[in-house]
Amino acid sequence: MSTVQSDSLFVQEASARRVRNGMPTNDLVFSAYAEGNDDVFPRIMDLYVAPSSVVADVTFGKGVFWRNVPNGMYQLLATDIQNGIDCRALPYSDGEIDCVVLDPPYMHSPGGTAHTAHQAFERHYRNNGTGNRTNKKYHEAVLSLYEDAGSEAHRVLRDKGVLIVKCQDEVCSNRQRFTHVEIMQAYEQMGFVAEDLFVVMRKNRPGVSRAVQQVHARKNHSYFLVFWKSDGSKRIWEAP
């Protein structure tokens, strides 16, 4: 191949890769932030959920995620187990929701004053004992909650509906548990496609530990995972 031919092919390939209608910018949504959930969540919504979509936040709590989302941008259905609606038994019909947001208490409390911010799991889902729809304990109960809630989200979501999940890894019984990986594996078995992952790093230092010797790195970050409901075809994600 001559030099002229080679140069011509390079120009053709470069032209094919050029974005014709795009504008140069660095105002983008990134995969990691040292900001609060209320700052990161609206960026994820902008990227993955079209305005006016029906969004079921099934663990709404105090609505922290929504503090910086303009009122009326989405048709928000806000429920929580504290108000009597369990994320594992939603009052919606099959396929009627565009997006589900799931942020259950995601760490067990082994006793004493450890993980005091996460006592809601024991209080609402009884993961230090048995009962309340599960016969599992500790981290396995946490994972079971995500699995059951994910299955219910799959039921109520429309085809290509979006599931946004908040989670954090933990160490349980001195064993490293990569919760975000376990959730991805379980949800893909249900028919979800894992499309994106966002890392949220806490700005303050974690609480004081009384461990004699540190064995694992202390967690100072959490995740938003983004899935979409597949109908079994080999389609790729398309921006809303």
mmCIF file of C-alpha atoms in Angstrom:
data_model
loop_
_atom_site.group_PDB
_atom_site.id
_atom_site.type_symbol
_atom_site.label_atom_id
_atom_site.label_comp_id
_atom_site.label_asym_id
_atom_site.label_seq_id
_atom_site.Cartn_x
_atom_site.Cartn_y
_atom_site.Cartn_z
ATOM 1 C CA MET A 1 0.000 0.000 0.000
ATOM 2 C CA SER A 2 1.390 3.413 -0.982
ATOM 3 C CA THR A 3 1.857 6.264 1.500
ATOM 4 C CA VAL A 4 -0.874 8.261 -0.296
ATOM 5 C CA GLN A 5 -3.366 5.389 0.044
ATOM 6 C CA SER A 6 -2.468 4.907 3.707
ATOM 7 C CA ASP A 7 -2.956 8.601 4.463
ATOM 8 C CA SER A 8 -6.294 8.563 2.630
ATOM 9 C CA LEU A 9 -7.576 5.623 4.700
ATOM 10 C CA PHE A 10 -6.462 7.341 7.938
ATOM 11 C CA VAL A 11 -8.429 10.475 6.989
ATOM 12 C CA GLN A 12 -11.522 8.404 6.150
ATOM 13 C CA GLU A 13 -11.353 6.507 9.492
ATOM 14 C CA ALA A 14 -10.833 9.710 11.474
ATOM 15 C CA SER A 15 -13.791 11.300 9.690
ATOM 16 C CA ALA A 16 -15.988 8.297 10.521
ATOM 17 C CA ARG A 17 -15.118 8.638 14.222
ATOM 18 C CA ARG A 18 -15.804 12.391 14.372
ATOM 19 C CA VAL A 19 -18.939 13.466 16.281
ATOM 20 C CA ARG A 20 -20.649 15.796 13.831
ATOM 21 C CA ASN A 21 -23.201 17.428 16.129
ATOM 22 C CA GLY A 22 -21.312 17.445 19.428
ATOM 23 C CA MET A 23 -19.754 20.441 21.144
ATOM 24 C CA PRO A 24 -16.424 20.279 23.029
ATOM 25 C CA THR A 25 -17.100 20.301 26.783
ATOM 26 C CA ASN A 26 -15.838 18.999 30.097
ATOM 27 C CA ASP A 27 -19.225 19.518 31.765
ATOM 28 C CA LEU A 28 -19.826 15.781 31.988
ATOM 29 C CA VAL A 29 -21.202 13.241 34.444
ATOM 30 C CA PHE A 30 -18.273 11.399 36.012
ATOM 31 C CA SER A 31 -18.035 8.018 37.708
ATOM 32 C CA ALA A 32 -16.658 9.140 41.097
ATOM 33 C CA TYR A 33 -17.457 12.062 43.402
ATOM 34 C CA ALA A 34 -16.360 13.328 46.806
ATOM 35 C CA GLU A 35 -19.819 14.839 47.299
ATOM 36 C CA GLY A 36 -23.062 13.951 49.012
ATOM 37 C CA ASN A 37 -25.756 11.624 47.716
ATOM 38 C CA ASP A 38 -28.010 14.621 47.098
ATOM 39 C CA ASP A 39 -25.404 16.055 44.713
ATOM 40 C CA VAL A 40 -24.619 12.834 42.852
ATOM 41 C CA PHE A 41 -28.134 11.426 42.491
ATOM 42 C CA PRO A 42 -29.504 14.248 40.254
ATOM 43 C CA ARG A 43 -26.605 13.720 37.838
ATOM 44 C CA ILE A 44 -27.458 10.036 37.542
ATOM 45 C CA MET A 45 -31.104 10.873 36.936
ATOM 46 C CA ASP A 46 -30.174 13.398 34.242
ATOM 47 C CA LEU A 47 -28.089 10.778 32.478
ATOM 48 C CA TYR A 48 -30.435 7.785 32.708
ATOM 49 C CA VAL A 49 -34.028 8.867 33.323
ATOM 50 C CA ALA A 50 -36.067 11.083 30.998
ATOM 51 C CA PRO A 51 -38.022 14.014 32.466
ATOM 52 C CA SER A 52 -41.672 13.229 33.319
ATOM 53 C CA SER A 53 -40.836 9.552 33.891
ATOM 54 C CA VAL A 54 -42.731 7.678 36.600
ATOM 55 C CA VAL A 55 -40.144 7.076 39.335
ATOM 56 C CA ALA A 56 -40.863 4.854 42.342
ATOM 57 C CA ASP A 57 -38.462 5.619 45.181
ATOM 58 C CA VAL A 58 -39.319 2.579 47.289
ATOM 59 C CA THR A 59 -37.034 3.460 50.232
ATOM 60 C CA PHE A 60 -37.721 7.194 50.257
ATOM 61 C CA GLY A 61 -36.955 7.830 53.937
ATOM 62 C CA LYS A 62 -36.394 11.561 54.418
ATOM 63 C CA GLY A 63 -36.020 12.168 50.688
ATOM 64 C CA VAL A 64 -32.323 13.059 50.819
ATOM 65 C CA PHE A 65 -31.694 11.971 47.222
ATOM 66 C CA TRP A 66 -34.301 14.420 45.960
ATOM 67 C CA ARG A 67 -33.128 17.605 47.680
ATOM 68 C CA ASN A 68 -31.499 18.966 44.516
ATOM 69 C CA VAL A 69 -33.948 17.544 41.968
ATOM 70 C CA PRO A 70 -36.344 20.244 40.697
ATOM 71 C CA ASN A 71 -39.937 19.734 41.788
ATOM 72 C CA GLY A 72 -42.103 18.340 39.018
ATOM 73 C CA MET A 73 -39.242 17.030 36.874
ATOM 74 C CA TYR A 74 -40.426 13.438 37.457
ATOM 75 C CA GLN A 75 -43.658 11.767 38.530
ATOM 76 C CA LEU A 76 -42.338 10.683 41.922
ATOM 77 C CA LEU A 77 -43.989 7.854 43.854
ATOM 78 C CA ALA A 78 -42.382 8.022 47.295
ATOM 79 C CA THR A 79 -42.865 5.057 49.642
ATOM 80 C CA ASP A 80 -41.021 3.533 52.587
ATOM 81 C CA ILE A 81 -41.439 0.658 55.005
ATOM 82 C CA GLN A 82 -41.876 3.206 57.802
ATOM 83 C CA ASN A 83 -45.091 4.223 56.041
ATOM 84 C CA GLY A 84 -46.211 0.616 55.671
ATOM 85 C CA ILE A 85 -45.033 -0.195 52.117
ATOM 86 C CA ASP A 86 -42.311 -2.830 51.898
ATOM 87 C CA CYS A 87 -39.932 -2.562 48.931
ATOM 88 C CA ARG A 88 -40.395 -6.323 48.530
ATOM 89 C CA ALA A 89 -44.169 -6.039 48.036
ATOM 90 C CA LEU A 90 -44.976 -2.929 45.994
ATOM 91 C CA PRO A 91 -48.520 -1.742 45.232
ATOM 92 C CA TYR A 92 -47.886 -1.345 41.485
ATOM 93 C CA SER A 93 -48.940 -3.350 38.470
ATOM 94 C CA ASP A 94 -46.536 -5.298 36.289
ATOM 95 C CA GLY A 95 -44.512 -3.084 33.960
ATOM 96 C CA GLU A 96 -46.029 0.280 34.921
ATOM 97 C CA ILE A 97 -42.930 2.027 36.355
ATOM 98 C CA ASP A 98 -40.171 3.756 34.369
ATOM 99 C CA CYS A 99 -37.561 3.865 37.142
ATOM 100 C CA VAL A 100 -37.162 2.329 40.597
ATOM 101 C CA VAL A 101 -34.809 3.797 43.213
ATOM 102 C CA LEU A 102 -33.647 1.418 45.954
ATOM 103 C CA ASP A 103 -31.614 2.438 49.008
ATOM 104 C CA PRO A 104 -32.364 0.038 51.882
ATOM 105 C CA PRO A 105 -30.332 -0.062 55.100
ATOM 106 C CA TYR A 106 -27.321 -1.919 53.779
ATOM 107 C CA MET A 107 -25.134 -2.806 56.766
ATOM 108 C CA HIS A 108 -25.913 -5.014 59.719
ATOM 109 C CA SER A 109 -25.173 -3.876 63.266
ATOM 110 C CA PRO A 110 -23.173 -6.529 65.107
ATOM 111 C CA GLY A 111 -23.949 -5.105 68.526
ATOM 112 C CA GLY A 112 -22.892 -2.382 70.911
ATOM 113 C CA THR A 113 -22.506 1.027 69.300
ATOM 114 C CA ALA A 114 -21.041 -0.185 65.991
ATOM 115 C CA HIS A 115 -22.684 1.163 62.847
ATOM 116 C CA THR A 116 -25.179 3.222 64.845
ATOM 117 C CA ALA A 117 -26.250 5.002 61.678
ATOM 118 C CA HIS A 118 -27.490 1.697 60.284
ATOM 119 C CA GLN A 119 -29.689 0.532 63.165
ATOM 120 C CA ALA A 120 -32.698 0.899 60.878
ATOM 121 C CA PHE A 121 -31.888 -2.466 59.317
ATOM 122 C CA GLU A 122 -32.341 -4.318 62.580
ATOM 123 C CA ARG A 123 -35.355 -2.268 63.572
ATOM 124 C CA HIS A 124 -37.233 -2.648 60.280
ATOM 125 C CA TYR A 125 -35.899 -5.875 58.750
ATOM 126 C CA ARG A 126 -34.743 -7.883 61.806
ATOM 127 C CA ASN A 127 -31.496 -9.082 60.282
ATOM 128 C CA ASN A 128 -29.900 -9.969 63.628
ATOM 129 C CA GLY A 129 -32.643 -12.544 64.064
ATOM 130 C CA THR A 130 -34.919 -14.530 61.838
ATOM 131 C CA GLY A 131 -38.358 -13.750 60.528
ATOM 132 C CA ASN A 132 -39.874 -10.895 58.522
ATOM 133 C CA ARG A 133 -39.728 -12.707 55.158
ATOM 134 C CA THR A 134 -36.225 -14.145 55.627
ATOM 135 C CA ASN A 135 -34.556 -16.899 57.644
ATOM 136 C CA LYS A 136 -31.085 -15.451 57.112
ATOM 137 C CA LYS A 137 -28.903 -13.318 59.377
ATOM 138 C CA TYR A 138 -26.343 -10.529 59.190
ATOM 139 C CA HIS A 139 -24.820 -9.914 55.745
ATOM 140 C CA GLU A 140 -26.785 -12.745 54.160
ATOM 141 C CA ALA A 141 -29.989 -11.039 55.295
ATOM 142 C CA VAL A 142 -28.782 -7.758 53.784
ATOM 143 C CA LEU A 143 -28.159 -9.500 50.475
ATOM 144 C CA SER A 144 -31.504 -11.292 50.685
ATOM 145 C CA LEU A 145 -33.251 -7.944 51.083
ATOM 146 C CA TYR A 146 -31.555 -6.603 47.953
ATOM 147 C CA GLU A 147 -32.460 -9.749 46.026
ATOM 148 C CA ASP A 148 -36.122 -9.713 47.040
ATOM 149 C CA ALA A 149 -36.438 -5.970 46.395
ATOM 150 C CA GLY A 150 -34.683 -6.361 43.041
ATOM 151 C CA SER A 151 -37.081 -9.111 41.995
ATOM 152 C CA GLU A 152 -40.034 -6.878 42.858
ATOM 153 C CA ALA A 153 -38.461 -3.967 40.981
ATOM 154 C CA HIS A 154 -38.071 -6.215 37.936
ATOM 155 C CA ARG A 155 -41.788 -7.020 38.103
ATOM 156 C CA VAL A 156 -43.014 -3.423 38.219
ATOM 157 C CA LEU A 157 -40.536 -1.956 35.720
ATOM 158 C CA ARG A 158 -41.393 -1.626 32.059
ATOM 159 C CA ASP A 159 -39.105 -3.047 29.388
ATOM 160 C CA LYS A 160 -35.800 -1.112 29.532
ATOM 161 C CA GLY A 161 -36.933 0.512 32.776
ATOM 162 C CA VAL A 162 -34.098 1.736 34.999
ATOM 163 C CA LEU A 163 -33.195 0.508 38.490
ATOM 164 C CA ILE A 164 -30.890 2.737 40.573
ATOM 165 C CA VAL A 165 -29.452 1.008 43.641
ATOM 166 C CA LYS A 166 -27.411 2.441 46.515
ATOM 167 C CA CYS A 167 -25.130 0.052 48.382
ATOM 168 C CA GLN A 168 -21.874 -0.267 50.283
ATOM 169 C CA ASP A 169 -19.434 -3.124 50.795
ATOM 170 C CA GLU A 170 -18.788 -4.353 54.323
ATOM 171 C CA VAL A 171 -16.701 -6.716 56.392
ATOM 172 C CA CYS A 172 -18.832 -9.317 58.183
ATOM 173 C CA SER A 173 -17.362 -11.863 60.619
ATOM 174 C CA ASN A 174 -13.899 -10.770 59.509
ATOM 175 C CA ARG A 175 -14.745 -11.671 55.915
ATOM 176 C CA GLN A 176 -14.678 -9.144 53.105
ATOM 177 C CA ARG A 177 -18.057 -8.878 51.393
ATOM 178 C CA PHE A 178 -18.122 -7.008 48.100
ATOM 179 C CA THR A 179 -21.815 -6.256 48.249
ATOM 180 C CA HIS A 180 -21.914 -4.341 44.960
ATOM 181 C CA VAL A 181 -20.508 -7.367 43.099
ATOM 182 C CA GLU A 182 -22.942 -9.750 44.792
ATOM 183 C CA ILE A 183 -25.861 -7.502 43.838
ATOM 184 C CA MET A 184 -24.700 -7.287 40.220
ATOM 185 C CA GLN A 185 -24.427 -11.059 39.959
ATOM 186 C CA ALA A 186 -27.848 -11.619 41.510
ATOM 187 C CA TYR A 187 -29.585 -8.971 39.395
ATOM 188 C CA GLU A 188 -28.112 -10.190 36.138
ATOM 189 C CA GLN A 189 -29.637 -13.598 36.921
ATOM 190 C CA MET A 190 -33.020 -11.841 37.229
ATOM 191 C CA GLY A 191 -32.763 -10.267 33.781
ATOM 192 C CA PHE A 192 -31.212 -6.900 34.570
ATOM 193 C CA VAL A 193 -28.271 -5.457 32.662
ATOM 194 C CA ALA A 194 -25.636 -3.733 34.822
ATOM 195 C CA GLU A 195 -25.022 -0.512 32.916
ATOM 196 C CA ASP A 196 -23.096 1.852 35.194
ATOM 197 C CA LEU A 197 -21.445 2.327 38.570
ATOM 198 C CA PHE A 198 -20.825 5.523 40.535
ATOM 199 C CA VAL A 199 -18.495 5.835 43.518
ATOM 200 C CA VAL A 200 -19.429 8.282 46.278
ATOM 201 C CA MET A 201 -16.611 9.000 48.717
ATOM 202 C CA ARG A 202 -17.521 10.394 52.112
ATOM 203 C CA LYS A 203 -15.948 13.759 52.911
ATOM 204 C CA ASN A 204 -15.636 13.198 56.656
ATOM 205 C CA ARG A 205 -13.562 10.476 58.316
ATOM 206 C CA PRO A 206 -15.305 7.243 59.390
ATOM 207 C CA GLY A 207 -16.048 6.718 63.077
ATOM 208 C CA VAL A 208 -13.444 5.630 65.609
ATOM 209 C CA SER A 209 -12.717 1.903 65.721
ATOM 210 C CA ARG A 210 -11.655 -0.059 68.815
ATOM 211 C CA ALA A 211 -10.071 -2.882 66.829
ATOM 212 C CA VAL A 212 -6.802 -4.165 68.312
ATOM 213 C CA GLN A 213 -5.322 -4.578 64.853
ATOM 214 C CA GLN A 214 -6.751 -3.420 61.543
ATOM 215 C CA VAL A 215 -7.269 -6.312 59.146
ATOM 216 C CA HIS A 216 -9.181 -4.735 56.229
ATOM 217 C CA ALA A 217 -9.322 -1.256 54.725
ATOM 218 C CA ARG A 218 -12.036 0.845 56.366
ATOM 219 C CA LYS A 219 -14.849 1.633 53.926
ATOM 220 C CA ASN A 220 -15.169 5.334 53.163
ATOM 221 C CA HIS A 221 -17.072 5.043 49.913
ATOM 222 C CA SER A 222 -20.392 3.690 48.667
ATOM 223 C CA TYR A 223 -21.929 3.014 45.266
ATOM 224 C CA PHE A 224 -24.813 3.884 43.029
ATOM 225 C CA LEU A 225 -25.430 1.002 40.621
ATOM 226 C CA VAL A 226 -27.515 1.509 37.483
ATOM 227 C CA PHE A 227 -29.359 -1.388 35.850
ATOM 228 C CA TRP A 228 -31.979 -1.661 33.141
ATOM 229 C CA LYS A 229 -34.568 -4.349 32.571
ATOM 230 C CA SER A 230 -33.798 -6.483 29.539
ATOM 231 C CA ASP A 231 -36.429 -8.268 27.486
ATOM 232 C CA GLY A 232 -33.891 -10.915 26.506
ATOM 233 C CA SER A 233 -32.765 -9.319 23.244
ATOM 234 C CA LYS A 234 -29.182 -8.205 22.707
ATOM 235 C CA ARG A 235 -29.883 -4.496 22.579
ATOM 236 C CA ILE A 236 -27.530 -1.890 23.979
ATOM 237 C CA TRP A 237 -28.466 0.977 26.239
ATOM 238 C CA GLU A 238 -29.705 4.132 24.519
ATOM 239 C CA ALA A 239 -29.758 7.506 26.256
ATOM 240 C CA PRO A 240 -33.280 8.745 27.137
#
